[in-house]
PDB file of C-alpha atoms in Angstrom:
ATOM      1  CA  MET A 129      61.182  30.228 159.721  1.00 83.00           C
ATOM      2  CA  THR A 130      64.087  32.543 161.730  1.00 86.00           C
ATOM      3  CA  PRO A 131      62.634  35.928 163.415  1.00 85.00           C
ATOM      4  CA  MET A 132      64.872  38.014 161.489  1.00 88.00           C
ATOM      5  CA  LYS A 133      62.195  36.113 158.957  1.00 91.00           C
ATOM      6  CA  GLU A 134      59.341  37.567 160.078  1.00 90.00           C
ATOM      7  CA  ASP A 135      60.209  40.877 161.482  1.00 90.00           C
ATOM      8  CA  TYR A 136      60.115  41.127 157.027  1.00 94.00           C
ATOM      9  CA  LEU A 137      57.468  39.470 156.630  1.00 94.00           C
ATOM     10  CA  LYS A 138      55.854  42.027 159.216  1.00 92.00           C
ATOM     11  CA  ILE A 139      57.979  45.487 157.924  1.00 92.00           C
ATOM     12  CA  ILE A 140      56.490  44.844 154.570  1.00 94.00           C
ATOM     13  CA  PHE A 141      52.448  43.630 156.113  1.00 93.00           C
ATOM     14  CA  GLU A 142      52.780  46.871 157.473  1.00 90.00           C
ATOM     15  CA  LEU A 143      54.477  49.283 155.026  1.00 90.00           C
ATOM     16  CA  GLY A 144      51.747  47.832 152.388  1.00 87.00           C
ATOM     17  CA  GLY A 145      52.264  44.415 150.897  1.00 85.00           C
ATOM     18  CA  SER A 146      49.866  42.936 150.730  1.00 85.00           C
ATOM     19  CA  HIS A 147      48.072  45.522 148.390  1.00 83.00           C
ATOM     20  CA  LYS A 148      51.291  47.324 146.788  1.00 87.00           C
ATOM     21  CA  LYS A 149      54.980  47.133 146.037  1.00 91.00           C
ATOM     22  CA  VAL A 150      56.785  48.281 149.028  1.00 92.00           C
ATOM     23  CA  SER A 151      60.471  49.626 147.878  1.00 91.00           C
ATOM     24  CA  ASN A 152      64.088  48.504 149.693  1.00 90.00           C
ATOM     25  CA  LYS A 153      64.415  52.169 151.164  1.00 89.00           C
ATOM     26  CA  ASP A 154      61.268  51.695 153.105  1.00 88.00           C
ATOM     27  CA  ILE A 155      62.292  48.393 153.736  1.00 91.00           C
ATOM     28  CA  SER A 156      65.916  49.706 155.416  1.00 91.00           C
ATOM     29  CA  LEU A 157      64.143  52.732 156.994  1.00 86.00           C
ATOM     30  CA  GLY A 158      61.557  50.777 158.786  1.00 86.00           C
ATOM     31  CA  LEU A 159      63.784  48.091 160.571  1.00 87.00           C
ATOM     32  CA  GLY A 160      66.859  50.351 160.395  1.00 84.00           C
ATOM     33  CA  ILE A 161      68.883  48.656 159.162  1.00 87.00           C
ATOM     34  CA  ALA A 162      71.104  48.848 154.695  1.00 86.00           C
ATOM     35  CA  ALA A 163      69.548  48.597 151.294  1.00 83.00           C
ATOM     36  CA  GLY A 164      72.015  45.681 151.232  1.00 84.00           C
ATOM     37  CA  SER A 165      70.996  43.189 153.941  1.00 88.00           C
ATOM     38  CA  VAL A 166      67.346  44.439 152.681  1.00 91.00           C
ATOM     39  CA  THR A 167      68.436  43.047 149.032  1.00 90.00           C
ATOM     40  CA  GLU A 168      69.591  39.334 150.368  1.00 92.00           C
ATOM     41  CA  MET A 169      66.911  38.848 153.059  1.00 94.00           C
ATOM     42  CA  VAL A 170      64.136  40.108 150.038  1.00 94.00           C
ATOM     43  CA  SER A 171      66.202  37.151 148.225  1.00 93.00           C
ATOM     44  CA  LYS A 172      65.382  34.428 150.569  1.00 95.00           C
ATOM     45  CA  LEU A 173      61.651  35.317 150.766  1.00 96.00           C
ATOM     46  CA  SER A 174      61.041  35.523 147.235  1.00 95.00           C
ATOM     47  CA  ASP A 175      62.576  31.980 146.885  1.00 95.00           C
ATOM     48  CA  GLU A 176      60.548  30.545 149.803  1.00 96.00           C
ATOM     49  CA  GLY A 177      57.475  32.106 148.284  1.00 96.00           C
ATOM     50  CA  LEU A 178      56.899  34.566 150.682  1.00 96.00           C
ATOM     51  CA  VAL A 179      57.191  37.406 148.764  1.00 96.00           C
ATOM     52  CA  VAL A 180      57.090  38.664 144.814  1.00 95.00           C
ATOM     53  CA  HIS A 181      59.922  41.068 144.441  1.00 93.00           C
ATOM     54  CA  GLU A 182      60.440  43.406 140.929  1.00 89.00           C
ATOM     55  CA  PRO A 183      63.014  45.012 140.113  1.00 84.00           C
ATOM     56  CA  TYR A 184      62.649  48.682 140.041  1.00 82.00           C
ATOM     57  CA  ALA A 185      59.472  47.987 141.151  1.00 87.00           C
ATOM     58  CA  GLY A 186      58.971  46.792 144.437  1.00 92.00           C
ATOM     59  CA  ILE A 187      58.344  43.719 146.717  1.00 95.00           C
ATOM     60  CA  SER A 188      54.934  42.141 147.715  1.00 95.00           C
ATOM     61  CA  LEU A 189      53.693  39.334 149.879  1.00 95.00           C
ATOM     62  CA  THR A 190      52.906  36.274 147.743  1.00 95.00           C
ATOM     63  CA  GLU A 191      49.170  34.706 149.518  1.00 94.00           C
ATOM     64  CA  LYS A 192      51.379  32.322 151.963  1.00 95.00           C
ATOM     65  CA  GLY A 193      53.094  35.528 152.749  1.00 95.00           C
ATOM     66  CA  GLN A 194      50.285  37.662 153.381  1.00 94.00           C
ATOM     67  CA  LYS A 195      48.582  34.403 156.327  1.00 94.00           C
ATOM     68  CA  TYR A 196      52.296  33.815 157.605  1.00 93.00           C
ATOM     69  CA  ALA A 197      52.621  37.835 158.514  1.00 94.00           C
ATOM     70  CA  ALA A 198      48.470  38.146 159.068  1.00 94.00           C
ATOM     71  CA  GLU A 199      49.199  35.840 161.852  1.00 94.00           C
ATOM     72  CA  LEU A 200      52.325  37.042 162.991  1.00 93.00           C
ATOM     73  CA  VAL A 201      50.813  40.453 163.541  1.00 94.00           C
ATOM     74  CA  ARG A 202      47.346  39.243 165.080  1.00 95.00           C
ATOM     75  CA  LYS A 203      48.944  37.523 167.738  1.00 95.00           C
ATOM     76  CA  HIS A 204      51.958  39.880 168.277  1.00 94.00           C
ATOM     77  CA  ARG A 205      49.023  43.037 168.454  1.00 95.00           C
ATOM     78  CA  LEU A 206      47.056  41.208 170.671  1.00 97.00           C
ATOM     79  CA  TRP A 207      49.314  41.245 173.925  1.00 97.00           C
ATOM     80  CA  GLU A 208      50.481  44.536 173.058  1.00 95.00           C
ATOM     81  CA  THR A 209      46.705  45.664 173.793  1.00 96.00           C
ATOM     82  CA  PHE A 210      46.791  43.737 176.924  1.00 97.00           C
ATOM     83  CA  LEU A 211      49.606  44.594 178.089  1.00 96.00           C
ATOM     84  CA  VAL A 212      49.026  48.714 177.899  1.00 95.00           C
ATOM     85  CA  ASP A 213      45.264  48.329 178.912  1.00 95.00           C
ATOM     86  CA  LYS A 214      44.783  45.183 181.278  1.00 96.00           C
ATOM     87  CA  LEU A 215      48.331  45.686 182.351  1.00 96.00           C
ATOM     88  CA  GLN A 216      49.272  49.551 182.183  1.00 95.00           C
ATOM     89  CA  TYR A 217      52.260  49.326 180.263  1.00 94.00           C
ATOM     90  CA  ASN A 218      53.754  52.504 178.496  1.00 90.00           C
ATOM     91  CA  PHE A 219      52.814  52.434 174.545  1.00 84.00           C
ATOM     92  CA  ALA A 220      56.333  52.411 173.224  1.00 86.00           C
ATOM     93  CA  ASP A 221      57.510  49.958 175.556  1.00 88.00           C
ATOM     94  CA  VAL A 222      55.539  46.579 175.221  1.00 90.00           C
ATOM     95  CA  HIS A 223      57.441  45.655 171.280  1.00 85.00           C
ATOM     96  CA  SER A 224      60.299  43.535 173.205  1.00 86.00           C
ATOM     97  CA  GLU A 225      57.608  41.638 175.322  1.00 91.00           C
ATOM     98  CA  ALA A 226      54.639  41.334 172.685  1.00 92.00           C
ATOM     99  CA  GLU A 227      57.599  39.513 170.378  1.00 89.00           C
ATOM    100  CA  VAL A 228      58.524  36.657 172.740  1.00 90.00           C
ATOM    101  CA  LEU A 229      54.806  35.891 173.459  1.00 93.00           C
ATOM    102  CA  GLU A 230      53.729  36.423 169.945  1.00 90.00           C
ATOM    103  CA  HIS A 231      55.895  32.803 169.256  1.00 86.00           C
ATOM    104  CA  GLN A 232      54.211  31.526 171.998  1.00 88.00           C
ATOM    105  CA  THR A 233      50.642  32.184 171.465  1.00 93.00           C
ATOM    106  CA  SER A 234      48.591  29.145 170.087  1.00 94.00           C
ATOM    107  CA  ASP A 235      45.879  29.973 167.038  1.00 94.00           C
ATOM    108  CA  ARG A 236      43.362  28.500 171.141  1.00 96.00           C
ATOM    109  CA  LEU A 237      44.725  31.682 173.087  1.00 97.00           C
ATOM    110  CA  ALA A 238      44.673  34.137 170.402  1.00 97.00           C
ATOM    111  CA  THR A 239      40.952  33.328 170.161  1.00 96.00           C
ATOM    112  CA  ALA A 240      40.256  33.831 173.941  1.00 97.00           C
ATOM    113  CA  LEU A 241      42.909  36.563 174.558  1.00 97.00           C
ATOM    114  CA  ASP A 242      41.163  38.388 171.632  1.00 97.00           C
ATOM    115  CA  ASN A 243      37.431  37.615 173.118  1.00 97.00           C
ATOM    116  CA  PHE A 244      38.805  38.717 176.600  1.00 97.00           C
ATOM    117  CA  LEU A 245      39.895  42.137 175.146  1.00 97.00           C
ATOM    118  CA  GLN A 246      36.039  42.530 173.088  1.00 96.00           C
ATOM    119  CA  HIS A 247      38.103  42.073 169.880  1.00 95.00           C
ATOM    120  CA  PRO A 248      40.262  45.493 169.451  1.00 95.00           C
ATOM    121  CA  GLN A 249      40.410  46.593 165.827  1.00 93.00           C
ATOM    122  CA  ALA A 250      43.780  48.495 166.434  1.00 93.00           C
ATOM    123  CA  CYS A 251      46.972  47.672 168.885  1.00 94.00           C
ATOM    124  CA  PRO A 252      48.189  51.285 170.905  1.00 93.00           C
ATOM    125  CA  HIS A 253      50.094  52.485 168.181  1.00 93.00           C
ATOM    126  CA  GLY A 254      47.094  52.542 165.903  1.00 93.00           C
ATOM    127  CA  GLY A 255      47.859  49.155 163.896  1.00 91.00           C
ATOM    128  CA  VAL A 256      45.209  47.317 162.832  1.00 92.00           C
ATOM    129  CA  ILE A 257      44.666  43.739 164.213  1.00 95.00           C
ATOM    130  CA  PRO A 258      43.978  40.914 161.497  1.00 94.00           C
ATOM    131  CA  SER A 259      40.979  38.688 162.097  1.00 92.00           C
ATOM    132  CA  ALA A 260      41.423  34.966 163.218  1.00 92.00           C
ATOM    133  CA  SER A 261      41.313  34.140 158.630  1.00 89.00           C
ATOM    134  CA  GLY A 262      43.635  36.690 158.404  1.00 87.00           C
ATOM    135  CA  GLN A 263      41.043  39.567 157.073  1.00 88.00           C
ATOM    136  CA  PHE A 264      41.979  43.492 157.725  1.00 86.00           C
ATOM    137  CA  PRO A 265      40.848  46.189 156.858  1.00 82.00           C
ATOM    138  CA  ASP A 266      42.084  49.401 154.759  1.00 78.00           C
ATOM    139  CA  VAL A 267      44.398  51.609 156.002  1.00 82.00           C
ATOM    140  CA  SER A 268      46.527  54.598 154.574  1.00 81.00           C
ATOM    141  CA  HIS A 269      49.239  53.372 153.523  1.00 84.00           C
ATOM    142  CA  ARG A 270      51.150  57.015 153.213  1.00 90.00           C
ATOM    143  CA  LEU A 271      53.605  58.441 155.415  1.00 92.00           C
ATOM    144  CA  LEU A 272      53.862  61.827 156.900  1.00 96.00           C
ATOM    145  CA  ALA A 273      57.413  62.604 155.159  1.00 95.00           C
ATOM    146  CA  ASP A 274      55.122  62.595 151.516  1.00 94.00           C
ATOM    147  CA  ALA A 275      52.487  65.273 153.052  1.00 96.00           C
ATOM    148  CA  ASN A 276      53.152  68.590 151.399  1.00 95.00           C
ATOM    149  CA  ASP A 277      54.057  71.985 153.444  1.00 96.00           C
ATOM    150  CA  GLY A 278      51.114  73.596 154.487  1.00 95.00           C
ATOM    151  CA  GLU A 279      49.038  70.266 154.632  1.00 96.00           C
ATOM    152  CA  THR A 280      47.331  69.236 157.144  1.00 96.00           C
ATOM    153  CA  VAL A 281      46.680  65.316 158.380  1.00 96.00           C
ATOM    154  CA  GLN A 282      45.642  63.194 160.787  1.00 95.00           C
ATOM    155  CA  LEU A 283      48.580  61.023 162.298  1.00 96.00           C
ATOM    156  CA  GLU A 284      46.539  57.178 161.623  1.00 94.00           C
ATOM    157  CA  ARG A 285      49.947  54.702 162.590  1.00 94.00           C
ATOM    158  CA  PHE A 286      52.990  53.836 164.076  1.00 94.00           C
ATOM    159  CA  LEU A 287      55.597  51.375 163.156  1.00 91.00           C
ATOM    160  CA  ASP A 288      55.985  48.739 165.622  1.00 87.00           C
ATOM    161  CA  ASN A 289      59.487  49.839 166.447  1.00 86.00           C
ATOM    162  CA  HIS A 290      60.711  50.188 169.903  1.00 86.00           C
ATOM    163  CA  GLU A 291      63.062  52.887 169.144  1.00 89.00           C
ATOM    164  CA  LEU A 292      60.514  54.848 166.851  1.00 92.00           C
ATOM    165  CA  LEU A 293      57.376  54.399 169.627  1.00 92.00           C
ATOM    166  CA  THR A 294      60.319  55.823 172.309  1.00 92.00           C
ATOM    167  CA  TYR A 295      60.991  58.809 169.996  1.00 95.00           C
ATOM    168  CA  LEU A 296      57.127  59.364 169.079  1.00 95.00           C
ATOM    169  CA  GLU A 297      56.580  59.521 173.108  1.00 92.00           C
ATOM    170  CA  GLU A 298      59.065  61.444 173.831  1.00 93.00           C
ATOM    171  CA  LEU A 299      57.501  64.309 171.396  1.00 95.00           C
ATOM    172  CA  LYS A 300      53.990  63.495 172.519  1.00 94.00           C
ATOM    173  CA  LEU A 301      52.749  62.435 169.296  1.00 95.00           C
ATOM    174  CA  ARG A 302      50.127  59.894 169.502  1.00 94.00           C
ATOM    175  CA  PRO A 303      47.732  57.896 166.844  1.00 94.00           C
ATOM    176  CA  ASN A 304      45.058  60.095 165.402  1.00 93.00           C
ATOM    177  CA  ASP A 305      46.057  63.668 166.881  1.00 95.00           C
ATOM    178  CA  THR A 306      45.772  65.408 163.704  1.00 96.00           C
ATOM    179  CA  VAL A 307      48.713  68.245 162.294  1.00 96.00           C
ATOM    180  CA  LYS A 308      49.830  70.351 160.400  1.00 96.00           C
ATOM    181  CA  VAL A 309      53.049  70.539 158.207  1.00 96.00           C
ATOM    182  CA  ILE A 310      54.679  73.901 157.969  1.00 96.00           C
ATOM    183  CA  ARG A 311      57.795  72.617 156.189  1.00 96.00           C
ATOM    184  CA  HIS A 312      60.846  69.599 154.569  1.00 96.00           C
ATOM    185  CA  GLU A 313      64.164  71.024 156.000  1.00 96.00           C
ATOM    186  CA  PRO A 314      66.917  70.425 152.952  1.00 94.00           C
ATOM    187  CA  PHE A 315      69.218  67.472 153.187  1.00 93.00           C
ATOM    188  CA  GLU A 316      67.033  64.620 154.139  1.00 92.00           C
ATOM    189  CA  GLY A 317      66.414  66.926 157.154  1.00 94.00           C
ATOM    190  CA  PRO A 318      63.369  66.733 160.142  1.00 96.00           C
ATOM    191  CA  LEU A 319      59.782  67.733 159.083  1.00 97.00           C
ATOM    192  CA  VAL A 320      58.726  70.606 161.083  1.00 97.00           C
ATOM    193  CA  ILE A 321      55.403  69.776 162.047  1.00 97.00           C
ATOM    194  CA  GLU A 322      52.598  71.723 164.343  1.00 96.00           C
ATOM    195  CA  LYS A 323      50.359  69.820 167.357  1.00 94.00           C
ATOM    196  CA  ASP A 324      46.875  70.468 166.657  1.00 91.00           C
ATOM    197  CA  GLY A 325      45.889  73.246 169.524  1.00 85.00           C
ATOM    198  CA  GLU A 326      49.239  73.540 170.254  1.00 89.00           C
ATOM    199  CA  ASP A 327      51.414  77.140 169.547  1.00 86.00           C
ATOM    200  CA  THR A 328      55.252  74.984 169.795  1.00 92.00           C
ATOM    201  CA  PRO A 329      56.590  73.875 166.447  1.00 96.00           C
ATOM    202  CA  LEU A 330      57.818  69.958 166.729  1.00 96.00           C
ATOM    203  CA  ASN A 331      61.094  68.477 164.437  1.00 97.00           C
ATOM    204  CA  VAL A 332      59.679  65.461 163.041  1.00 97.00           C
ATOM    205  CA  SER A 333      63.212  63.013 162.352  1.00 96.00           C
ATOM    206  CA  TYR A 334      63.831  62.344 158.247  1.00 94.00           C
ATOM    207  CA  LYS A 335      63.476  58.752 159.779  1.00 92.00           C
ATOM    208  CA  ALA A 336      60.778  58.785 161.924  1.00 95.00           C
ATOM    209  CA  SER A 337      58.385  61.010 158.843  1.00 95.00           C
ATOM    210  CA  HIS A 338      59.078  57.436 157.697  1.00 92.00           C
ATOM    211  CA  ASN A 339      57.938  55.704 160.064  1.00 92.00           C
ATOM    212  CA  ILE A 340      54.190  56.897 160.751  1.00 95.00           C
ATOM    213  CA  PHE A 341      51.319  57.177 158.183  1.00 94.00           C
ATOM    214  CA  ILE A 342      48.754  59.559 157.508  1.00 95.00           C
ATOM    215  CA  LYS A 343      45.283  60.271 156.518  1.00 89.00           C
ATOM    216  CA  ALA A 344      42.970  63.344 155.435  1.00 74.00           C
ATOM    217  CA  GLY A 345      43.502  65.608 158.243  1.00 66.00           C
ATOM    218  CA  ASN A 346      40.394  66.657 160.034  1.00 59.00           C
ATOM    219  CA  SER A 347      41.238  70.118 161.195  1.00 48.00           C
ATOM    220  CA  ASP A 348      41.927  73.525 159.128  1.00 46.00           C
ATOM    221  CA  LYS A 349      44.361  75.057 161.680  1.00 43.00           C
TER     222      LYS A 349
END
């Protein structure tokens, strides 16, 4: 399987394609590519029995696709955790290294790495790490972009994208941060938020707000 096909499986997995249907638009925003390219690749994945695409409804992983995606995601996130926790990499800089390492990792090595790291539940950017059998806990699939003005939410996880993680590092946003949504600027403008404990508003780009997952906040700021 080509790296590009694997990237599609991983992004569909991250967007919740194991439990729901995800849109071409969300895949396009997550990968930073044109919607037309998404349609073409999804058609190829469908032909290989890895995804189901229902026009006007969305895309979901088949059992075969989910198994393959979970294995890739598991190895990738174990290496990201190792690089950050043991080698002190910046969390925004581990994606490209883990992308290479995941393809050279046998199941035996993945198990040894998991044991060495004492079975982490999530990677540095909040993504869940599937078990060796492909099981993983439920996570939120609600996007920051979908939060209401005035709502307080907790950042749960970020899509695994170097450009995005570097951008969020510059904004000093991390998983588990609590933020209040001030307003959505019109015409696909930024989302204005306030981080809990800080008075200076932050502008989060339209694209980034579609790559951040949230859950109910724990602050009434």
